[in-house]
PDB file of N, CA and C in Angstrom:
ATOM      1  N   MET S  10     -37.747 -14.187 109.692  1.00  0.00           N
ATOM      2  CA  MET S  10     -37.555 -12.871 110.233  1.00  0.00           C
ATOM      3  C   MET S  10     -36.064 -12.593 110.453  1.00  0.00           C
ATOM      4  N   LYS S  11     -35.341 -13.592 110.954  1.00  0.00           N
ATOM      5  CA  LYS S  11     -33.916 -13.420 111.221  1.00  0.00           C
ATOM      6  C   LYS S  11     -33.166 -13.130 109.921  1.00  0.00           C
ATOM      7  N   ARG S  12     -33.529 -13.827 108.867  1.00  0.00           N
ATOM      8  CA  ARG S  12     -32.876 -13.637 107.575  1.00  0.00           C
ATOM      9  C   ARG S  12     -33.146 -12.221 107.048  1.00  0.00           C
ATOM     10  N   TRP S  13     -34.343 -11.707 107.248  1.00  0.00           N
ATOM     11  CA  TRP S  13     -34.710 -10.368 106.807  1.00  0.00           C
ATOM     12  C   TRP S  13     -33.855  -9.322 107.529  1.00  0.00           C
ATOM     13  N   LYS S  14     -33.634  -9.497 108.846  1.00  0.00           N
ATOM     14  CA  LYS S  14     -32.817  -8.569 109.621  1.00  0.00           C
ATOM     15  C   LYS S  14     -31.360  -8.601 109.148  1.00  0.00           C
ATOM     16  N   GLN S  15     -30.875  -9.789 108.842  1.00  0.00           N
ATOM     17  CA  GLN S  15     -29.508  -9.909 108.347  1.00  0.00           C
ATOM     18  C   GLN S  15     -29.366  -9.213 106.994  1.00  0.00           C
ATOM     19  N   SER S  16     -30.365  -9.361 106.133  1.00  0.00           N
ATOM     20  CA  SER S  16     -30.339  -8.710 104.820  1.00  0.00           C
ATOM     21  C   SER S  16     -30.386  -7.200 104.975  1.00  0.00           C
ATOM     22  N   LEU S  17     -31.215  -6.719 105.868  1.00  0.00           N
ATOM     23  CA  LEU S  17     -31.318  -5.285 106.113  1.00  0.00           C
ATOM     24  C   LEU S  17     -29.989  -4.747 106.646  1.00  0.00           C
ATOM     25  N   ALA S  18     -29.392  -5.459 107.577  1.00  0.00           N
ATOM     26  CA  ALA S  18     -28.108  -5.035 108.145  1.00  0.00           C
ATOM     27  C   ALA S  18     -27.038  -4.995 107.059  1.00  0.00           C
ATOM     28  N   ALA S  19     -27.022  -5.979 106.181  1.00  0.00           N
ATOM     29  CA  ALA S  19     -26.049  -6.009 105.090  1.00  0.00           C
ATOM     30  C   ALA S  19     -26.257  -4.822 104.160  1.00  0.00           C
ATOM     31  N   CYS S  20     -27.501  -4.481 103.861  1.00  0.00           N
ATOM     32  CA  CYS S  20     -27.802  -3.341 102.993  1.00  0.00           C
ATOM     33  C   CYS S  20     -27.330  -2.030 103.626  1.00  0.00           C
ATOM     34  N   VAL S  21     -27.547  -1.897 104.919  1.00  0.00           N
ATOM     35  CA  VAL S  21     -27.111  -0.687 105.618  1.00  0.00           C
ATOM     36  C   VAL S  21     -25.589  -0.570 105.565  1.00  0.00           C
ATOM     37  N   ILE S  22     -24.904  -1.659 105.789  1.00  0.00           N
ATOM     38  CA  ILE S  22     -23.437  -1.654 105.749  1.00  0.00           C
ATOM     39  C   ILE S  22     -22.941  -1.307 104.348  1.00  0.00           C
ATOM     40  N   ILE S  23     -23.545  -1.893 103.345  1.00  0.00           N
ATOM     41  CA  ILE S  23     -23.149  -1.611 101.956  1.00  0.00           C
ATOM     42  C   ILE S  23     -23.404  -0.144 101.622  1.00  0.00           C
ATOM     43  N   ALA S  24     -24.561   0.382 102.010  1.00  0.00           N
ATOM     44  CA  ALA S  24     -24.887   1.782 101.733  1.00  0.00           C
ATOM     45  C   ALA S  24     -23.907   2.722 102.429  1.00  0.00           C
ATOM     46  N   ALA S  25     -23.567   2.413 103.662  1.00  0.00           N
ATOM     47  CA  ALA S  25     -22.609   3.248 104.395  1.00  0.00           C
ATOM     48  C   ALA S  25     -21.244   3.214 103.707  1.00  0.00           C
ATOM     49  N   GLY S  26     -20.830   2.044 103.278  1.00  0.00           N
ATOM     50  CA  GLY S  26     -19.553   1.918 102.577  1.00  0.00           C
ATOM     51  C   GLY S  26     -19.543   2.696 101.272  1.00  0.00           C
ATOM     52  N   MET S  27     -20.644   2.654 100.552  1.00  0.00           N
ATOM     53  CA  MET S  27     -20.728   3.393  99.293  1.00  0.00           C
ATOM     54  C   MET S  27     -20.678   4.898  99.551  1.00  0.00           C
ATOM     55  N   THR S  28     -21.335   5.359 100.596  1.00  0.00           N
ATOM     56  CA  THR S  28     -21.322   6.777 100.935  1.00  0.00           C
ATOM     57  C   THR S  28     -19.915   7.223 101.282  1.00  0.00           C
ATOM     58  N   LEU S  29     -19.216   6.447 102.089  1.00  0.00           N
ATOM     59  CA  LEU S  29     -17.839   6.779 102.438  1.00  0.00           C
ATOM     60  C   LEU S  29     -16.959   6.776 101.200  1.00  0.00           C
ATOM     61  N   GLY S  30     -17.185   5.853 100.305  1.00  0.00           N
ATOM     62  CA  GLY S  30     -16.423   5.801  99.062  1.00  0.00           C
ATOM     63  C   GLY S  30     -16.637   7.039  98.214  1.00  0.00           C
ATOM     64  N   LEU S  31     -17.869   7.512  98.150  1.00  0.00           N
ATOM     65  CA  LEU S  31     -18.167   8.714  97.377  1.00  0.00           C
ATOM     66  C   LEU S  31     -17.509   9.940  97.999  1.00  0.00           C
ATOM     67  N   VAL S  32     -17.487  10.013  99.317  1.00  0.00           N
ATOM     68  CA  VAL S  32     -16.825  11.129  99.990  1.00  0.00           C
ATOM     69  C   VAL S  32     -15.335  11.099  99.686  1.00  0.00           C
ATOM     70  N   THR S  33     -14.739   9.921  99.735  1.00  0.00           N
ATOM     71  CA  THR S  33     -13.323   9.788  99.439  1.00  0.00           C
ATOM     72  C   THR S  33     -13.029  10.199  98.008  1.00  0.00           C
ATOM     73  N   VAL S  34     -13.833   9.751  97.061  1.00  0.00           N
ATOM     74  CA  VAL S  34     -13.643  10.121  95.655  1.00  0.00           C
ATOM     75  C   VAL S  34     -13.760  11.625  95.495  1.00  0.00           C
ATOM     76  N   ALA S  35     -14.738  12.247  96.147  1.00  0.00           N
ATOM     77  CA  ALA S  35     -14.917  13.694  96.047  1.00  0.00           C
ATOM     78  C   ALA S  35     -13.690  14.416  96.591  1.00  0.00           C
ATOM     79  N   GLN S  36     -13.154  13.951  97.718  1.00  0.00           N
ATOM     80  CA  GLN S  36     -11.978  14.581  98.297  1.00  0.00           C
ATOM     81  C   GLN S  36     -10.771  14.414  97.379  1.00  0.00           C
ATOM     82  N   GLU S  37     -10.648  13.261  96.748  1.00  0.00           N
ATOM     83  CA  GLU S  37      -9.488  13.003  95.911  1.00  0.00           C
ATOM     84  C   GLU S  37      -9.547  13.723  94.569  1.00  0.00           C
ATOM     85  N   THR S  38     -10.694  14.257  94.187  1.00  0.00           N
ATOM     86  CA  THR S  38     -10.777  14.975  92.923  1.00  0.00           C
ATOM     87  C   THR S  38     -10.789  16.485  93.119  1.00  0.00           C
ATOM     88  N   GLN S  39     -10.898  16.945  94.347  1.00  0.00           N
ATOM     89  CA  GLN S  39     -10.893  18.374  94.625  1.00  0.00           C
ATOM     90  C   GLN S  39      -9.483  18.927  94.449  1.00  0.00           C
ATOM     91  N   LYS S  40      -9.350  20.014  93.690  1.00  0.00           N
ATOM     92  CA  LYS S  40      -8.048  20.640  93.474  1.00  0.00           C
ATOM     93  C   LYS S  40      -7.609  21.381  94.728  1.00  0.00           C
ATOM     94  N   ILE S  41      -6.307  21.355  94.961  1.00  0.00           N
ATOM     95  CA  ILE S  41      -5.731  22.064  96.099  1.00  0.00           C
ATOM     96  C   ILE S  41      -4.704  23.050  95.562  1.00  0.00           C
ATOM     97  N   ASN S  42      -4.929  24.326  95.850  1.00  0.00           N
ATOM     98  CA  ASN S  42      -4.013  25.381  95.425  1.00  0.00           C
ATOM     99  C   ASN S  42      -2.873  25.442  96.439  1.00  0.00           C
ATOM    100  N   ILE S  43      -1.688  24.997  96.014  1.00  0.00           N
ATOM    101  CA  ILE S  43      -0.565  24.920  96.945  1.00  0.00           C
ATOM    102  C   ILE S  43      -0.016  26.306  97.310  1.00  0.00           C
ATOM    103  N   ASN S  44      -0.472  27.349  96.626  1.00  0.00           N
ATOM    104  CA  ASN S  44      -0.068  28.707  96.997  1.00  0.00           C
ATOM    105  C   ASN S  44      -0.939  29.298  98.088  1.00  0.00           C
ATOM    106  N   ARG S  45      -2.072  28.687  98.362  1.00  0.00           N
ATOM    107  CA  ARG S  45      -3.006  29.237  99.348  1.00  0.00           C
ATOM    108  C   ARG S  45      -3.430  28.238 100.422  1.00  0.00           C
ATOM    109  N   ALA S  46      -3.192  26.970 100.197  1.00  0.00           N
ATOM    110  CA  ALA S  46      -3.711  25.932 101.102  1.00  0.00           C
ATOM    111  C   ALA S  46      -3.070  25.997 102.481  1.00  0.00           C
ATOM    112  N   SER S  47      -3.888  25.699 103.469  1.00  0.00           N
ATOM    113  CA  SER S  47      -3.402  25.581 104.848  1.00  0.00           C
ATOM    114  C   SER S  47      -2.743  24.214 105.028  1.00  0.00           C
ATOM    115  N   ILE S  48      -2.112  24.027 106.148  1.00  0.00           N
ATOM    116  CA  ILE S  48      -1.504  22.728 106.449  1.00  0.00           C
ATOM    117  C   ILE S  48      -2.576  21.643 106.436  1.00  0.00           C
ATOM    118  N   ASP S  49      -3.727  21.916 107.027  1.00  0.00           N
ATOM    119  CA  ASP S  49      -4.809  20.927 107.059  1.00  0.00           C
ATOM    120  C   ASP S  49      -5.274  20.561 105.653  1.00  0.00           C
ATOM    121  N   GLN S  50      -5.324  21.519 104.748  1.00  0.00           N
ATOM    122  CA  GLN S  50      -5.738  21.237 103.374  1.00  0.00           C
ATOM    123  C   GLN S  50      -4.653  20.451 102.638  1.00  0.00           C
ATOM    124  N   LEU S  51      -3.397  20.796 102.855  1.00  0.00           N
ATOM    125  CA  LEU S  51      -2.296  20.107 102.182  1.00  0.00           C
ATOM    126  C   LEU S  51      -2.207  18.644 102.610  1.00  0.00           C
ATOM    127  N   ILE S  52      -2.584  18.351 103.845  1.00  0.00           N
ATOM    128  CA  ILE S  52      -2.555  16.979 104.354  1.00  0.00           C
ATOM    129  C   ILE S  52      -3.517  16.086 103.566  1.00  0.00           C
ATOM    130  N   GLU S  53      -4.497  16.663 102.903  1.00  0.00           N
ATOM    131  CA  GLU S  53      -5.434  15.881 102.101  1.00  0.00           C
ATOM    132  C   GLU S  53      -4.766  15.272 100.861  1.00  0.00           C
ATOM    133  N   LEU S  54      -3.604  15.775 100.483  1.00  0.00           N
ATOM    134  CA  LEU S  54      -2.877  15.197  99.351  1.00  0.00           C
ATOM    135  C   LEU S  54      -2.272  13.864  99.768  1.00  0.00           C
ATOM    136  N   ARG S  55      -2.185  12.948  98.812  1.00  0.00           N
ATOM    137  CA  ARG S  55      -1.642  11.610  99.092  1.00  0.00           C
ATOM    138  C   ARG S  55      -0.147  11.698  99.380  1.00  0.00           C
ATOM    139  N   GLY S  56       0.265  11.093 100.480  1.00  0.00           N
ATOM    140  CA  GLY S  56       1.671  11.047 100.846  1.00  0.00           C
ATOM    141  C   GLY S  56       2.169  12.307 101.539  1.00  0.00           C
ATOM    142  N   ILE S  57       1.260  13.242 101.815  1.00  0.00           N
ATOM    143  CA  ILE S  57       1.645  14.477 102.498  1.00  0.00           C
ATOM    144  C   ILE S  57       1.078  14.455 103.916  1.00  0.00           C
ATOM    145  N   GLY S  58       1.976  14.415 104.876  1.00  0.00           N
ATOM    146  CA  GLY S  58       1.572  14.466 106.274  1.00  0.00           C
ATOM    147  C   GLY S  58       1.857  15.852 106.835  1.00  0.00           C
ATOM    148  N   PRO S  59       1.730  16.008 108.133  1.00  0.00           N
ATOM    149  CA  PRO S  59       1.922  17.330 108.747  1.00  0.00           C
ATOM    150  C   PRO S  59       3.309  17.933 108.510  1.00  0.00           C
ATOM    151  N   ILE S  60       4.334  17.107 108.521  1.00  0.00           N
ATOM    152  CA  ILE S  60       5.697  17.630 108.350  1.00  0.00           C
ATOM    153  C   ILE S  60       5.895  18.159 106.936  1.00  0.00           C
ATOM    154  N   LEU S  61       5.507  17.373 105.920  1.00  0.00           N
ATOM    155  CA  LEU S  61       5.660  17.843 104.543  1.00  0.00           C
ATOM    156  C   LEU S  61       4.744  19.027 104.258  1.00  0.00           C
ATOM    157  N   ALA S  62       3.558  19.026 104.826  1.00  0.00           N
ATOM    158  CA  ALA S  62       2.641  20.151 104.638  1.00  0.00           C
ATOM    159  C   ALA S  62       3.267  21.431 105.199  1.00  0.00           C
ATOM    160  N   ALA S  63       3.879  21.331 106.365  1.00  0.00           N
ATOM    161  CA  ALA S  63       4.547  22.498 106.960  1.00  0.00           C
ATOM    162  C   ALA S  63       5.722  22.949 106.090  1.00  0.00           C
ATOM    163  N   ARG S  64       6.437  22.004 105.491  1.00  0.00           N
ATOM    164  CA  ARG S  64       7.541  22.370 104.600  1.00  0.00           C
ATOM    165  C   ARG S  64       7.042  23.107 103.357  1.00  0.00           C
ATOM    166  N   ILE S  65       5.888  22.687 102.839  1.00  0.00           N
ATOM    167  CA  ILE S  65       5.317  23.372 101.667  1.00  0.00           C
ATOM    168  C   ILE S  65       5.000  24.825 102.030  1.00  0.00           C
ATOM    169  N   VAL S  66       4.357  25.031 103.167  1.00  0.00           N
ATOM    170  CA  VAL S  66       4.015  26.383 103.617  1.00  0.00           C
ATOM    171  C   VAL S  66       5.288  27.200 103.845  1.00  0.00           C
ATOM    172  N   GLN S  67       6.277  26.602 104.504  1.00  0.00           N
ATOM    173  CA  GLN S  67       7.536  27.295 104.763  1.00  0.00           C
ATOM    174  C   GLN S  67       8.236  27.654 103.454  1.00  0.00           C
ATOM    175  N   TYR S  68       8.243  26.726 102.497  1.00  0.00           N
ATOM    176  CA  TYR S  68       8.891  26.985 101.208  1.00  0.00           C
ATOM    177  C   TYR S  68       8.255  28.186 100.514  1.00  0.00           C
ATOM    178  N   ARG S  69       6.930  28.239 100.468  1.00  0.00           N
ATOM    179  CA  ARG S  69       6.286  29.352  99.759  1.00  0.00           C
ATOM    180  C   ARG S  69       6.451  30.667 100.513  1.00  0.00           C
ATOM    181  N   GLU S  70       6.586  30.609 101.841  1.00  0.00           N
ATOM    182  CA  GLU S  70       6.845  31.834 102.608  1.00  0.00           C
ATOM    183  C   GLU S  70       8.260  32.363 102.337  1.00  0.00           C
ATOM    184  N   GLU S  71       9.211  31.447 102.173  1.00  0.00           N
ATOM    185  CA  GLU S  71      10.607  31.848 101.951  1.00  0.00           C
ATOM    186  C   GLU S  71      10.912  32.185 100.496  1.00  0.00           C
ATOM    187  N   HIS S  72      10.241  31.508  99.552  1.00  0.00           N
ATOM    188  CA  HIS S  72      10.578  31.653  98.129  1.00  0.00           C
ATOM    189  C   HIS S  72       9.475  32.291  97.298  1.00  0.00           C
ATOM    190  N   GLY S  73       8.357  32.591  97.898  1.00  0.00           N
ATOM    191  CA  GLY S  73       7.233  33.143  97.154  1.00  0.00           C
ATOM    192  C   GLY S  73       6.364  32.026  96.591  1.00  0.00           C
ATOM    193  N   PRO S  74       5.306  32.415  95.882  1.00  0.00           N
ATOM    194  CA  PRO S  74       4.365  31.424  95.367  1.00  0.00           C
ATOM    195  C   PRO S  74       5.004  30.470  94.360  1.00  0.00           C
ATOM    196  N   PHE S  75       4.462  29.261  94.332  1.00  0.00           N
ATOM    197  CA  PHE S  75       4.877  28.288  93.328  1.00  0.00           C
ATOM    198  C   PHE S  75       4.379  28.793  91.969  1.00  0.00           C
ATOM    199  N   GLN S  76       5.213  28.688  90.953  1.00  0.00           N
ATOM    200  CA  GLN S  76       4.823  29.161  89.634  1.00  0.00           C
ATOM    201  C   GLN S  76       4.118  28.087  88.817  1.00  0.00           C
ATOM    202  N   SER S  77       4.376  26.826  89.137  1.00  0.00           N
ATOM    203  CA  SER S  77       3.707  25.716  88.452  1.00  0.00           C
ATOM    204  C   SER S  77       3.463  24.607  89.467  1.00  0.00           C
ATOM    205  N   PRO S  78       2.496  23.746  89.216  1.00  0.00           N
ATOM    206  CA  PRO S  78       2.241  22.646  90.153  1.00  0.00           C
ATOM    207  C   PRO S  78       3.470  21.756  90.373  1.00  0.00           C
ATOM    208  N   GLU S  79       4.270  21.569  89.331  1.00  0.00           N
ATOM    209  CA  GLU S  79       5.459  20.717  89.431  1.00  0.00           C
ATOM    210  C   GLU S  79       6.492  21.259  90.414  1.00  0.00           C
ATOM    211  N   ASP S  80       6.432  22.559  90.668  1.00  0.00           N
ATOM    212  CA  ASP S  80       7.387  23.175  91.588  1.00  0.00           C
ATOM    213  C   ASP S  80       7.291  22.620  93.001  1.00  0.00           C
ATOM    214  N   ILE S  81       6.225  21.898  93.302  1.00  0.00           N
ATOM    215  CA  ILE S  81       6.117  21.298  94.628  1.00  0.00           C
ATOM    216  C   ILE S  81       7.291  20.349  94.888  1.00  0.00           C
ATOM    217  N   MET S  82       7.895  19.841  93.819  1.00  0.00           N
ATOM    218  CA  MET S  82       9.041  18.935  93.974  1.00  0.00           C
ATOM    219  C   MET S  82      10.294  19.670  94.435  1.00  0.00           C
ATOM    220  N   LYS S  83      10.259  20.987  94.505  1.00  0.00           N
ATOM    221  CA  LYS S  83      11.376  21.762  95.048  1.00  0.00           C
ATOM    222  C   LYS S  83      11.409  21.684  96.573  1.00  0.00           C
ATOM    223  N   VAL S  84      10.321  21.229  97.164  1.00  0.00           N
ATOM    224  CA  VAL S  84      10.220  21.101  98.616  1.00  0.00           C
ATOM    225  C   VAL S  84      10.928  19.814  99.037  1.00  0.00           C
ATOM    226  N   LYS S  85      11.820  19.936 100.003  1.00  0.00           N
ATOM    227  CA  LYS S  85      12.570  18.770 100.491  1.00  0.00           C
ATOM    228  C   LYS S  85      11.607  17.678 100.940  1.00  0.00           C
ATOM    229  N   GLY S  86      11.816  16.471 100.416  1.00  0.00           N
ATOM    230  CA  GLY S  86      10.998  15.322 100.799  1.00  0.00           C
ATOM    231  C   GLY S  86       9.872  15.014  99.822  1.00  0.00           C
ATOM    232  N   ILE S  87       9.681  15.882  98.833  1.00  0.00           N
ATOM    233  CA  ILE S  87       8.638  15.640  97.835  1.00  0.00           C
ATOM    234  C   ILE S  87       9.317  15.400  96.490  1.00  0.00           C
ATOM    235  N   GLY S  88       9.130  14.208  95.975  1.00  0.00           N
ATOM    236  CA  GLY S  88       9.763  13.839  94.725  1.00  0.00           C
ATOM    237  C   GLY S  88       8.748  13.391  93.688  1.00  0.00           C
ATOM    238  N   PRO S  89       9.238  12.766  92.626  1.00  0.00           N
ATOM    239  CA  PRO S  89       8.374  12.347  91.533  1.00  0.00           C
ATOM    240  C   PRO S  89       7.234  11.411  91.935  1.00  0.00           C
ATOM    241  N   LYS S  90       7.463  10.528  92.911  1.00  0.00           N
ATOM    242  CA  LYS S  90       6.391   9.609  93.322  1.00  0.00           C
ATOM    243  C   LYS S  90       5.220  10.364  93.940  1.00  0.00           C
ATOM    244  N   THR S  91       5.525  11.257  94.866  1.00  0.00           N
ATOM    245  CA  THR S  91       4.466  12.039  95.512  1.00  0.00           C
ATOM    246  C   THR S  91       3.795  12.952  94.497  1.00  0.00           C
ATOM    247  N   TRP S  92       4.588  13.562  93.628  1.00  0.00           N
ATOM    248  CA  TRP S  92       4.030  14.400  92.568  1.00  0.00           C
ATOM    249  C   TRP S  92       3.090  13.581  91.683  1.00  0.00           C
ATOM    250  N   GLY S  93       3.515  12.387  91.309  1.00  0.00           N
ATOM    251  CA  GLY S  93       2.691  11.533  90.448  1.00  0.00           C
ATOM    252  C   GLY S  93       1.366  11.155  91.085  1.00  0.00           C
ATOM    253  N   LYS S  94       1.351  10.938  92.377  1.00  0.00           N
ATOM    254  CA  LYS S  94       0.115  10.574  93.080  1.00  0.00           C
ATOM    255  C   LYS S  94      -0.868  11.736  93.140  1.00  0.00           C
ATOM    256  N   ASN S  95      -0.349  12.964  93.011  1.00  0.00           N
ATOM    257  CA  ASN S  95      -1.170  14.144  93.254  1.00  0.00           C
ATOM    258  C   ASN S  95      -1.279  15.098  92.073  1.00  0.00           C
ATOM    259  N   ARG S  96      -0.662  14.789  90.974  1.00  0.00           N
ATOM    260  CA  ARG S  96      -0.583  15.743  89.856  1.00  0.00           C
ATOM    261  C   ARG S  96      -1.947  16.234  89.377  1.00  0.00           C
ATOM    262  N   GLN S  97      -2.977  15.416  89.490  1.00  0.00           N
ATOM    263  CA  GLN S  97      -4.313  15.831  89.056  1.00  0.00           C
ATOM    264  C   GLN S  97      -5.003  16.733  90.078  1.00  0.00           C
ATOM    265  N   ARG S  98      -4.473  16.775  91.284  1.00  0.00           N
ATOM    266  CA  ARG S  98      -5.137  17.531  92.363  1.00  0.00           C
ATOM    267  C   ARG S  98      -4.454  18.835  92.708  1.00  0.00           C
ATOM    268  N   ILE S  99      -3.206  19.023  92.275  1.00  0.00           N
ATOM    269  CA  ILE S  99      -2.450  20.212  92.651  1.00  0.00           C
ATOM    270  C   ILE S  99      -2.629  21.303  91.607  1.00  0.00           C
ATOM    271  N   THR S 100      -2.881  22.512  92.091  1.00  0.00           N
ATOM    272  CA  THR S 100      -2.989  23.663  91.210  1.00  0.00           C
ATOM    273  C   THR S 100      -2.277  24.849  91.843  1.00  0.00           C
ATOM    274  N   VAL S 101      -1.940  25.827  91.008  1.00  0.00           N
ATOM    275  CA  VAL S 101      -1.401  27.105  91.463  1.00  0.00           C
ATOM    276  C   VAL S 101      -2.250  28.206  90.822  1.00  0.00           C
ATOM    277  N   GLU S 102      -3.528  27.898  90.632  1.00  0.00           N
ATOM    278  CA  GLU S 102      -4.463  28.766  89.917  1.00  0.00           C
ATOM    279  C   GLU S 102      -4.327  30.232  90.286  1.00  0.00           C
ATOM    280  N   ASP S 103      -4.600  31.049  89.305  1.00  0.00           N
ATOM    281  CA  ASP S 103      -4.619  32.499  89.451  1.00  0.00           C
ATOM    282  C   ASP S 103      -3.251  33.118  89.712  1.00  0.00           C
ATOM    283  N   TYR S 104      -2.184  32.356  89.531  1.00  0.00           N
ATOM    284  CA  TYR S 104      -0.868  32.933  89.735  1.00  0.00           C
ATOM    285  C   TYR S 104      -0.321  33.442  88.421  1.00  0.00           C
ATOM    286  N   ASP S 105       0.076  34.702  88.370  1.00  0.00           N
ATOM    287  CA  ASP S 105       0.655  35.294  87.173  1.00  0.00           C
ATOM    288  C   ASP S 105       2.152  35.384  87.390  1.00  0.00           C
ATOM    289  N   ALA S 106       2.903  34.466  86.782  1.00  0.00           N
ATOM    290  CA  ALA S 106       4.342  34.381  86.988  1.00  0.00           C
ATOM    291  C   ALA S 106       5.064  35.632  86.482  1.00  0.00           C
ATOM    292  N   ARG S 107       4.514  36.318  85.488  1.00  0.00           N
ATOM    293  CA  ARG S 107       5.173  37.506  84.949  1.00  0.00           C
ATOM    294  C   ARG S 107       5.198  38.628  85.973  1.00  0.00           C
ATOM    295  N   GLU S 108       4.114  38.769  86.694  1.00  0.00           N
ATOM    296  CA  GLU S 108       4.027  39.879  87.649  1.00  0.00           C
ATOM    297  C   GLU S 108       4.273  39.431  89.070  1.00  0.00           C
ATOM    298  N   GLY S 109       4.219  38.124  89.312  1.00  0.00           N
ATOM    299  CA  GLY S 109       4.420  37.598  90.650  1.00  0.00           C
ATOM    300  C   GLY S 109       3.268  37.902  91.577  1.00  0.00           C
ATOM    301  N   THR S 110       2.063  38.002  91.003  1.00  0.00           N
ATOM    302  CA  THR S 110       0.892  38.321  91.820  1.00  0.00           C
ATOM    303  C   THR S 110      -0.218  37.354  91.528  1.00  0.00           C
ATOM    304  N   ASP S 111      -1.107  37.227  92.476  1.00  0.00           N
ATOM    305  CA  ASP S 111      -2.330  36.464  92.258  1.00  0.00           C
ATOM    306  C   ASP S 111      -3.313  37.359  91.525  1.00  0.00           C
ATOM    307  N   GLN S 112      -4.085  36.781  90.658  1.00  0.00           N
ATOM    308  CA  GLN S 112      -5.107  37.525  89.909  1.00  0.00           C
ATOM    309  C   GLN S 112      -6.389  37.558  90.666  1.00  0.00           C
TER     310      GLN S 112
END
């Protein structure tokens, strides 16, 4: 009986770990529009904490929307390493650079 309880407990722990892993994978594959994201959403990017997230918001308020995802590197403190960690997750979707408007 004791062995059965230990096996059940191990299965529960493994299942919980797998569920958390799936949530993490889902979060890491969700695109984040840096022209619209809040500070809380920007913090979901790897290597971006509250200070860098606030700088991203401040940059777009002062300079207008980012025209390409790579433009995030124009923000002080964000360089090629941070860009490389997040390049698959960053988008500026619906931005029309010719007119400077969102579609």
